[in-house]
Amino acid sequence: MQVVADIAAVRRARHADPSATWGLVPTMGFLHEGHLSLVRQARRDNSRVGVSIFVNPAQFQNPDDLATYPRDPERDLALLKQEGVDLVWTPPPELVYPPGYQTYIHVEEVSRPLEGAARPGHFRGVATVVAKLMNVFQPQRVYFGQKDAQQVAVVKHLVEDLNFPLTVVSCPTVREPDGLAMSSRNVLLSPQVRPHATCLFRALQAGSDAFAQGESQAEALRAVMRTVVNATPMARIDYVSVAHPETLAELDVVEAAAPRSSRGAALLSLAAFVDEVRLIDNLTVGEPACAD
Ligand code: PAF
């Protein structure tokens, strides 16, 4: 496994074998099974796998959040080596954003609601760094976890709108045995608080069950989800959403997706503080049955 910091080294490694196909997994490090599932999918789909580890200052609004973001580069590299990754890019911040840097990408509508409303500027930072990573690596495929469903939607728009010649692959959320979605932030949950963090997934499941039992009014589904979180000690809702899975516009009524459609009927999502730790999760409902 090659570990490089500078851009020229990434490009040399990337283009050394013209017949190779590359999958890129962008990360901010502090890797967990969710990241490793992306690496494994990239391994299956491509002859070479690249991973970036870069805690992107442009997507943090709060300097304390950036400063306390968990990091463990040695462990990350050991895990990636075990997974047979070919190339790891660990750029220093001043290489990605040198003095005088002034080019940012703003994906408009799909960045606006949900995480975009809660964290203004967040997706501008994500879109900018992902565009840079894709431009430096030039992979055939780039991998993201569905846990950050809005990030996937933003990156899909970015790739389509700016004609990046690659495929965005979105992989299922990896969960702890009790349903908590894996996230680098989970380490911030104290042992006393940790059991309550399952309320996000339980709320989504309750919403999904209500939909499966015939409830199609989006506001009723939101109410079902709110009830679960509100009944949980130490949990406080930031938002609860029932939205179109691609545009992320809030729905009034959840209508079944067309039989051969590639998307579900609605994205149920929420953000909640459990004690002081802000967590997000989502579930797609009404996914069309596989055709044939
Ligand atoms: O999901 C993340 O870890 C980050 O938002 C990403 C995609 C690596 C961009 O910094």
mmCIF file of C-alpha atoms and ligand atoms in Angstrom:
data_model
loop_
_atom_site.group_PDB
_atom_site.id
_atom_site.type_symbol
_atom_site.label_atom_id
_atom_site.label_comp_id
_atom_site.label_asym_id
_atom_site.label_seq_id
_atom_site.Cartn_x
_atom_site.Cartn_y
_atom_site.Cartn_z
ATOM 1 C CA MET A 1 0.000 0.000 0.000
ATOM 2 C CA GLN A 2 1.375 3.380 -1.016
ATOM 3 C CA VAL A 3 0.716 6.284 1.358
ATOM 4 C CA VAL A 4 1.352 9.678 -0.214
ATOM 5 C CA ALA A 5 0.806 13.309 0.702
ATOM 6 C CA ASP A 6 1.409 15.249 -2.502
ATOM 7 C CA ILE A 7 -0.783 15.523 -5.578
ATOM 8 C CA ALA A 8 1.853 14.560 -8.142
ATOM 9 C CA ALA A 9 2.439 11.258 -6.306
ATOM 10 C CA VAL A 10 -1.293 10.432 -6.387
ATOM 11 C CA ARG A 11 -1.410 11.157 -10.125
ATOM 12 C CA ARG A 12 1.706 9.058 -10.828
ATOM 13 C CA ALA A 13 0.298 6.070 -8.929
ATOM 14 C CA ARG A 14 -3.140 6.508 -10.508
ATOM 15 C CA HIS A 15 -1.850 6.526 -14.074
ATOM 16 C CA ALA A 16 0.972 3.970 -13.689
ATOM 17 C CA ASP A 17 -1.162 1.193 -15.198
ATOM 18 C CA PRO A 18 -3.443 2.488 -17.966
ATOM 19 C CA SER A 19 -5.558 -0.684 -17.903
ATOM 20 C CA ALA A 20 -6.382 -0.360 -14.171
ATOM 21 C CA THR A 21 -9.822 0.736 -12.970
ATOM 22 C CA TRP A 22 -9.895 2.810 -9.797
ATOM 23 C CA GLY A 23 -12.451 3.129 -7.020
ATOM 24 C CA LEU A 24 -12.045 6.055 -4.612
ATOM 25 C CA VAL A 25 -13.341 6.065 -1.031
ATOM 26 C CA PRO A 26 -13.159 9.609 0.392
ATOM 27 C CA THR A 27 -12.951 9.644 4.203
ATOM 28 C CA MET A 28 -12.101 11.914 7.100
ATOM 29 C CA GLY A 29 -10.361 9.037 8.873
ATOM 30 C CA PHE A 30 -11.155 7.473 12.254
ATOM 31 C CA LEU A 31 -12.331 4.529 10.188
ATOM 32 C CA HIS A 32 -15.044 2.081 11.222
ATOM 33 C CA GLU A 33 -16.870 -0.845 9.620
ATOM 34 C CA GLY A 34 -18.988 1.574 7.577
ATOM 35 C CA HIS A 35 -15.880 2.912 5.808
ATOM 36 C CA LEU A 36 -14.459 -0.587 5.437
ATOM 37 C CA SER A 37 -17.674 -1.767 3.772
ATOM 38 C CA LEU A 38 -17.128 0.981 1.147
ATOM 39 C CA VAL A 39 -13.529 -0.153 0.663
ATOM 40 C CA ARG A 40 -14.691 -3.761 0.203
ATOM 41 C CA GLN A 41 -17.313 -2.714 -2.342
ATOM 42 C CA ALA A 42 -14.676 -0.669 -4.183
ATOM 43 C CA ARG A 43 -12.372 -3.723 -4.098
ATOM 44 C CA ARG A 44 -15.093 -5.862 -5.726
ATOM 45 C CA ASP A 45 -15.863 -3.291 -8.447
ATOM 46 C CA ASN A 46 -12.356 -2.117 -9.445
ATOM 47 C CA SER A 47 -8.842 -3.420 -9.967
ATOM 48 C CA ARG A 48 -7.374 -0.697 -7.720
ATOM 49 C CA VAL A 49 -8.681 1.076 -4.616
ATOM 50 C CA GLY A 50 -7.697 4.532 -3.427
ATOM 51 C CA VAL A 51 -8.691 6.075 -0.091
ATOM 52 C CA SER A 52 -8.314 9.689 0.968
ATOM 53 C CA ILE A 53 -7.991 10.644 4.618
ATOM 54 C CA PHE A 54 -8.570 14.344 5.065
ATOM 55 C CA VAL A 55 -10.462 16.150 7.825
ATOM 56 C CA ASN A 56 -11.889 18.877 5.639
ATOM 57 C CA PRO A 57 -11.927 22.250 7.459
ATOM 58 C CA ALA A 58 -14.266 23.746 4.822
ATOM 59 C CA GLN A 59 -17.185 21.559 5.908
ATOM 60 C CA PHE A 60 -16.984 22.448 9.619
ATOM 61 C CA GLN A 61 -18.739 25.587 10.798
ATOM 62 C CA ASN A 62 -17.662 25.256 14.371
ATOM 63 C CA PRO A 63 -13.877 25.384 14.989
ATOM 64 C CA ASP A 64 -14.342 23.304 18.181
ATOM 65 C CA ASP A 65 -15.988 20.524 16.155
ATOM 66 C CA LEU A 66 -13.029 20.533 13.789
ATOM 67 C CA ALA A 67 -10.516 20.553 16.641
ATOM 68 C CA THR A 68 -12.225 17.686 18.500
ATOM 69 C CA TYR A 69 -12.957 15.551 15.430
ATOM 70 C CA PRO A 70 -11.605 12.107 16.376
ATOM 71 C CA ARG A 71 -8.380 11.062 14.627
ATOM 72 C CA ASP A 72 -6.215 7.937 14.679
ATOM 73 C CA PRO A 73 -4.062 7.900 11.527
ATOM 74 C CA GLU A 74 -1.909 4.914 12.493
ATOM 75 C CA ARG A 75 -4.895 2.676 13.157
ATOM 76 C CA ASP A 76 -6.553 3.918 9.925
ATOM 77 C CA LEU A 77 -3.530 2.959 7.838
ATOM 78 C CA ALA A 78 -3.284 -0.471 9.496
ATOM 79 C CA LEU A 79 -6.961 -1.151 8.722
ATOM 80 C CA LEU A 80 -6.601 -0.030 5.110
ATOM 81 C CA LYS A 81 -3.533 -2.195 4.639
ATOM 82 C CA GLN A 82 -5.486 -5.219 5.899
ATOM 83 C CA GLU A 83 -8.174 -4.461 3.314
ATOM 84 C CA GLY A 84 -5.636 -4.501 0.492
ATOM 85 C CA VAL A 85 -6.001 -0.814 -0.412
ATOM 86 C CA ASP A 86 -3.530 0.261 -3.110
ATOM 87 C CA LEU A 87 -3.152 3.974 -2.497
ATOM 88 C CA VAL A 88 -3.899 6.310 0.434
ATOM 89 C CA TRP A 89 -3.796 10.082 0.062
ATOM 90 C CA THR A 90 -3.287 12.028 3.308
ATOM 91 C CA PRO A 91 -2.862 15.636 2.170
ATOM 92 C CA PRO A 92 -2.059 18.379 4.666
ATOM 93 C CA PRO A 93 -4.734 21.127 4.814
ATOM 94 C CA GLU A 94 -2.411 23.727 3.227
ATOM 95 C CA LEU A 95 -2.077 21.547 0.122
ATOM 96 C CA VAL A 96 -5.838 21.318 -0.353
ATOM 97 C CA TYR A 97 -6.479 24.955 0.588
ATOM 98 C CA PRO A 98 -3.258 26.882 -0.057
ATOM 99 C CA PRO A 99 -3.041 30.586 0.855
ATOM 100 C CA GLY A 100 -5.198 32.551 -1.586
ATOM 101 C CA TYR A 101 -7.548 29.626 -2.211
ATOM 102 C CA GLN A 102 -10.919 31.000 -3.392
ATOM 103 C CA THR A 103 -12.836 28.433 -5.458
ATOM 104 C CA TYR A 104 -15.879 26.779 -3.882
ATOM 105 C CA ILE A 105 -18.686 24.670 -5.309
ATOM 106 C CA HIS A 106 -22.253 25.272 -4.256
ATOM 107 C CA VAL A 107 -24.804 22.637 -5.261
ATOM 108 C CA GLU A 108 -27.950 24.674 -4.837
ATOM 109 C CA GLU A 109 -31.354 23.146 -4.088
ATOM 110 C CA VAL A 110 -30.495 19.743 -2.757
ATOM 111 C CA SER A 111 -27.994 21.290 -0.307
ATOM 112 C CA ARG A 112 -30.619 23.579 1.204
ATOM 113 C CA PRO A 113 -32.885 21.531 3.557
ATOM 114 C CA LEU A 114 -32.088 19.148 6.439
ATOM 115 C CA GLU A 115 -28.339 19.081 7.158
ATOM 116 C CA GLY A 116 -27.891 22.098 4.893
ATOM 117 C CA ALA A 117 -30.332 24.143 6.979
ATOM 118 C CA ALA A 118 -28.896 22.886 10.266
ATOM 119 C CA ARG A 119 -25.267 23.412 9.194
ATOM 120 C CA PRO A 120 -25.110 26.326 6.728
ATOM 121 C CA GLY A 121 -22.069 26.055 4.450
ATOM 122 C CA HIS A 122 -21.498 22.379 5.259
ATOM 123 C CA PHE A 123 -22.322 21.056 1.773
ATOM 124 C CA ARG A 124 -20.362 23.834 0.083
ATOM 125 C CA GLY A 125 -17.330 22.439 1.894
ATOM 126 C CA VAL A 126 -18.243 18.832 1.080
ATOM 127 C CA ALA A 127 -18.904 19.536 -2.626
ATOM 128 C CA THR A 128 -15.669 21.494 -2.948
ATOM 129 C CA VAL A 129 -13.434 18.883 -1.361
ATOM 130 C CA VAL A 130 -15.128 15.955 -3.122
ATOM 131 C CA ALA A 131 -14.675 17.721 -6.484
ATOM 132 C CA LYS A 132 -10.996 18.228 -5.670
ATOM 133 C CA LEU A 133 -10.528 14.606 -4.565
ATOM 134 C CA MET A 134 -12.226 13.318 -7.718
ATOM 135 C CA ASN A 135 -10.160 15.637 -9.866
ATOM 136 C CA VAL A 136 -6.878 14.542 -8.290
ATOM 137 C CA PHE A 137 -7.631 10.768 -8.253
ATOM 138 C CA GLN A 138 -9.727 10.590 -11.446
ATOM 139 C CA PRO A 139 -11.384 7.336 -10.363
ATOM 140 C CA GLN A 140 -13.945 5.392 -12.399
ATOM 141 C CA ARG A 141 -16.119 5.056 -9.289
ATOM 142 C CA VAL A 142 -16.466 6.949 -6.028
ATOM 143 C CA TYR A 143 -18.065 5.424 -2.896
ATOM 144 C CA PHE A 144 -20.243 6.960 -0.174
ATOM 145 C CA GLY A 145 -22.382 5.567 2.646
ATOM 146 C CA GLN A 146 -26.149 5.985 2.481
ATOM 147 C CA LYS A 147 -26.011 7.010 6.160
ATOM 148 C CA ASP A 148 -25.234 10.492 4.801
ATOM 149 C CA ALA A 149 -28.084 10.373 2.301
ATOM 150 C CA GLN A 150 -28.078 14.112 1.605
ATOM 151 C CA GLN A 151 -24.328 14.038 0.969
ATOM 152 C CA VAL A 152 -24.940 11.288 -1.612
ATOM 153 C CA ALA A 153 -27.647 13.396 -3.275
ATOM 154 C CA VAL A 154 -25.357 16.461 -3.326
ATOM 155 C CA VAL A 155 -22.430 14.504 -4.806
ATOM 156 C CA LYS A 156 -24.676 12.897 -7.456
ATOM 157 C CA HIS A 157 -25.764 16.392 -8.559
ATOM 158 C CA LEU A 158 -22.205 17.654 -8.527
ATOM 159 C CA VAL A 159 -21.026 14.755 -10.707
ATOM 160 C CA GLU A 160 -23.918 15.113 -13.137
ATOM 161 C CA ASP A 161 -23.884 18.911 -13.331
ATOM 162 C CA LEU A 162 -20.100 19.213 -13.776
ATOM 163 C CA ASN A 163 -19.822 16.171 -16.073
ATOM 164 C CA PHE A 164 -17.327 14.203 -14.005
ATOM 165 C CA PRO A 165 -16.768 10.968 -15.985
ATOM 166 C CA LEU A 166 -17.401 8.581 -13.090
ATOM 167 C CA THR A 167 -20.115 6.691 -11.232
ATOM 168 C CA VAL A 168 -21.242 7.559 -7.700
ATOM 169 C CA VAL A 169 -21.853 4.342 -5.753
ATOM 170 C CA SER A 170 -23.959 4.580 -2.619
ATOM 171 C CA CYS A 171 -23.618 1.683 -0.149
ATOM 172 C CA PRO A 172 -26.011 0.603 2.639
ATOM 173 C CA THR A 173 -25.641 2.007 6.152
ATOM 174 C CA VAL A 174 -23.693 -0.315 8.452
ATOM 175 C CA ARG A 175 -25.235 -0.631 11.919
ATOM 176 C CA GLU A 176 -24.213 -1.789 15.366
ATOM 177 C CA PRO A 177 -26.106 -4.922 16.547
ATOM 178 C CA ASP A 178 -28.654 -2.681 18.340
ATOM 179 C CA GLY A 179 -29.325 -0.633 15.189
ATOM 180 C CA LEU A 180 -27.216 2.468 15.854
ATOM 181 C CA ALA A 181 -25.737 3.617 12.537
ATOM 182 C CA MET A 182 -21.946 3.469 12.597
ATOM 183 C CA SER A 183 -20.359 6.898 12.744
ATOM 184 C CA SER A 184 -17.032 8.333 13.849
ATOM 185 C CA ARG A 185 -19.076 10.499 16.242
ATOM 186 C CA ASN A 186 -20.380 7.502 18.216
ATOM 187 C CA VAL A 187 -17.130 7.516 20.177
ATOM 188 C CA LEU A 188 -18.306 10.794 21.748
ATOM 189 C CA LEU A 189 -21.283 9.018 23.404
ATOM 190 C CA SER A 190 -20.618 8.209 27.058
ATOM 191 C CA PRO A 191 -21.505 4.676 28.236
ATOM 192 C CA GLN A 192 -24.497 6.110 30.167
ATOM 193 C CA VAL A 193 -25.866 7.812 27.078
ATOM 194 C CA ARG A 194 -25.000 5.200 24.451
ATOM 195 C CA PRO A 195 -28.100 2.954 24.981
ATOM 196 C CA HIS A 196 -30.388 5.949 24.292
ATOM 197 C CA ALA A 197 -28.737 6.584 20.933
ATOM 198 C CA THR A 198 -30.752 3.736 19.420
ATOM 199 C CA CYS A 199 -33.782 6.057 19.460
ATOM 200 C CA LEU A 200 -32.935 7.345 15.975
ATOM 201 C CA PHE A 201 -33.120 3.919 14.357
ATOM 202 C CA ARG A 202 -36.146 2.943 16.464
ATOM 203 C CA ALA A 203 -37.913 6.109 15.296
ATOM 204 C CA LEU A 204 -37.121 5.322 11.657
ATOM 205 C CA GLN A 205 -38.331 1.753 12.082
ATOM 206 C CA ALA A 206 -41.558 2.978 13.670
ATOM 207 C CA GLY A 207 -42.079 5.350 10.719
ATOM 208 C CA SER A 208 -41.299 2.603 8.253
ATOM 209 C CA ASP A 209 -43.693 0.172 10.000
ATOM 210 C CA ALA A 210 -46.454 2.776 9.947
ATOM 211 C CA PHE A 211 -45.883 3.280 6.205
ATOM 212 C CA ALA A 212 -45.914 -0.506 5.637
ATOM 213 C CA GLN A 213 -49.250 -0.662 7.499
ATOM 214 C CA GLY A 214 -50.776 1.837 5.102
ATOM 215 C CA GLU A 215 -50.047 5.279 6.565
ATOM 216 C CA SER A 216 -49.183 7.548 3.635
ATOM 217 C CA GLN A 217 -49.643 11.000 5.209
ATOM 218 C CA ALA A 218 -46.125 12.347 5.663
ATOM 219 C CA GLU A 219 -47.072 14.423 8.721
ATOM 220 C CA ALA A 220 -48.453 11.325 10.454
ATOM 221 C CA LEU A 221 -45.188 9.499 9.756
ATOM 222 C CA ARG A 222 -43.179 12.425 11.144
ATOM 223 C CA ALA A 223 -45.361 12.352 14.275
ATOM 224 C CA VAL A 224 -44.684 8.625 14.763
ATOM 225 C CA MET A 225 -40.932 9.261 14.578
ATOM 226 C CA ARG A 226 -41.088 12.280 16.915
ATOM 227 C CA THR A 227 -42.984 10.250 19.530
ATOM 228 C CA VAL A 228 -40.170 7.689 19.744
ATOM 229 C CA VAL A 229 -37.414 10.280 20.175
ATOM 230 C CA ASN A 230 -39.447 12.408 22.580
ATOM 231 C CA ALA A 231 -39.968 9.348 24.781
ATOM 232 C CA THR A 232 -36.205 8.794 25.051
ATOM 233 C CA PRO A 233 -34.309 10.237 28.023
ATOM 234 C CA MET A 234 -31.513 12.657 27.068
ATOM 235 C CA ALA A 235 -32.662 12.855 23.422
ATOM 236 C CA ARG A 236 -33.704 16.091 21.706
ATOM 237 C CA ILE A 237 -34.946 16.324 18.110
ATOM 238 C CA ASP A 238 -33.206 18.670 15.700
ATOM 239 C CA TYR A 239 -35.369 17.737 12.701
ATOM 240 C CA VAL A 240 -37.588 14.933 11.460
ATOM 241 C CA SER A 241 -38.226 14.632 7.743
ATOM 242 C CA VAL A 242 -40.231 12.655 5.208
ATOM 243 C CA ALA A 243 -38.870 13.779 1.871
ATOM 244 C CA HIS A 244 -38.533 12.867 -1.779
ATOM 245 C CA PRO A 245 -35.452 10.570 -1.943
ATOM 246 C CA GLU A 246 -33.775 12.523 -4.755
ATOM 247 C CA THR A 247 -34.884 16.163 -4.462
ATOM 248 C CA LEU A 248 -35.190 15.982 -0.641
ATOM 249 C CA ALA A 249 -38.276 18.213 -0.831
ATOM 250 C CA GLU A 250 -40.652 17.538 2.074
ATOM 251 C CA LEU A 251 -43.671 15.429 1.052
ATOM 252 C CA ASP A 252 -47.336 15.802 1.977
ATOM 253 C CA VAL A 253 -48.242 12.314 0.856
ATOM 254 C CA VAL A 254 -45.921 9.365 0.279
ATOM 255 C CA GLU A 255 -46.768 7.787 -3.052
ATOM 256 C CA ALA A 256 -45.437 4.407 -4.157
ATOM 257 C CA ALA A 257 -42.448 4.656 -6.505
ATOM 258 C CA ALA A 258 -42.960 3.351 -10.043
ATOM 259 C CA PRO A 259 -42.318 -0.433 -10.266
ATOM 260 C CA ARG A 260 -39.017 -0.221 -12.162
ATOM 261 C CA SER A 261 -37.839 2.992 -10.561
ATOM 262 C CA SER A 262 -34.341 3.045 -9.056
ATOM 263 C CA ARG A 263 -35.530 4.937 -5.981
ATOM 264 C CA GLY A 264 -37.844 4.406 -3.009
ATOM 265 C CA ALA A 265 -41.049 6.284 -2.253
ATOM 266 C CA ALA A 266 -39.624 8.488 0.519
ATOM 267 C CA LEU A 267 -36.547 9.143 2.588
ATOM 268 C CA LEU A 268 -37.318 9.161 6.308
ATOM 269 C CA SER A 269 -34.536 11.005 8.100
ATOM 270 C CA LEU A 270 -33.821 12.717 11.371
ATOM 271 C CA ALA A 271 -31.172 14.456 13.401
ATOM 272 C CA ALA A 272 -31.205 14.384 17.180
ATOM 273 C CA PHE A 273 -28.969 15.363 20.031
ATOM 274 C CA VAL A 274 -28.385 12.509 22.435
ATOM 275 C CA ASP A 275 -27.013 14.318 25.437
ATOM 276 C CA GLU A 276 -24.756 16.797 23.582
ATOM 277 C CA VAL A 277 -23.864 14.533 20.633
ATOM 278 C CA ARG A 278 -25.659 15.280 17.373
ATOM 279 C CA LEU A 279 -26.510 12.125 15.418
ATOM 280 C CA ILE A 280 -28.236 11.592 12.064
ATOM 281 C CA ASP A 281 -29.832 8.570 10.430
ATOM 282 C CA ASN A 282 -32.219 7.704 7.610
ATOM 283 C CA LEU A 283 -34.204 4.913 6.006
ATOM 284 C CA THR A 284 -35.775 4.696 2.571
ATOM 285 C CA VAL A 285 -39.332 3.354 2.479
ATOM 286 C CA GLY A 286 -41.317 1.918 -0.424
ATOM 287 C CA GLU A 287 -38.376 0.624 -2.410
ATOM 288 C CA PRO A 288 -39.744 -1.052 -5.525
ATOM 289 C CA ALA A 289 -39.481 -4.838 -5.522
ATOM 290 C CA CYS A 290 -36.674 -6.078 -7.792
ATOM 291 C CA ALA A 291 -37.990 -6.566 -11.278
ATOM 292 C CA ASP A 292 -37.670 -10.047 -12.945
HETATM 293 O O1 PAF B 1 -18.443 11.727 4.686
HETATM 294 C C1 PAF B 1 -17.315 12.190 4.927
HETATM 295 O O2 PAF B 1 -16.522 11.583 5.641
HETATM 296 C C2 PAF B 1 -16.908 13.536 4.340
HETATM 297 O O3 PAF B 1 -18.002 14.390 4.252
HETATM 298 C C3 PAF B 1 -16.201 13.417 2.973
HETATM 299 C C4 PAF B 1 -17.126 12.821 1.917
HETATM 300 C C5 PAF B 1 -14.969 12.545 3.111
HETATM 301 C C6 PAF B 1 -15.773 14.790 2.495
HETATM 302 O O4 PAF B 1 -14.899 15.403 3.383
#
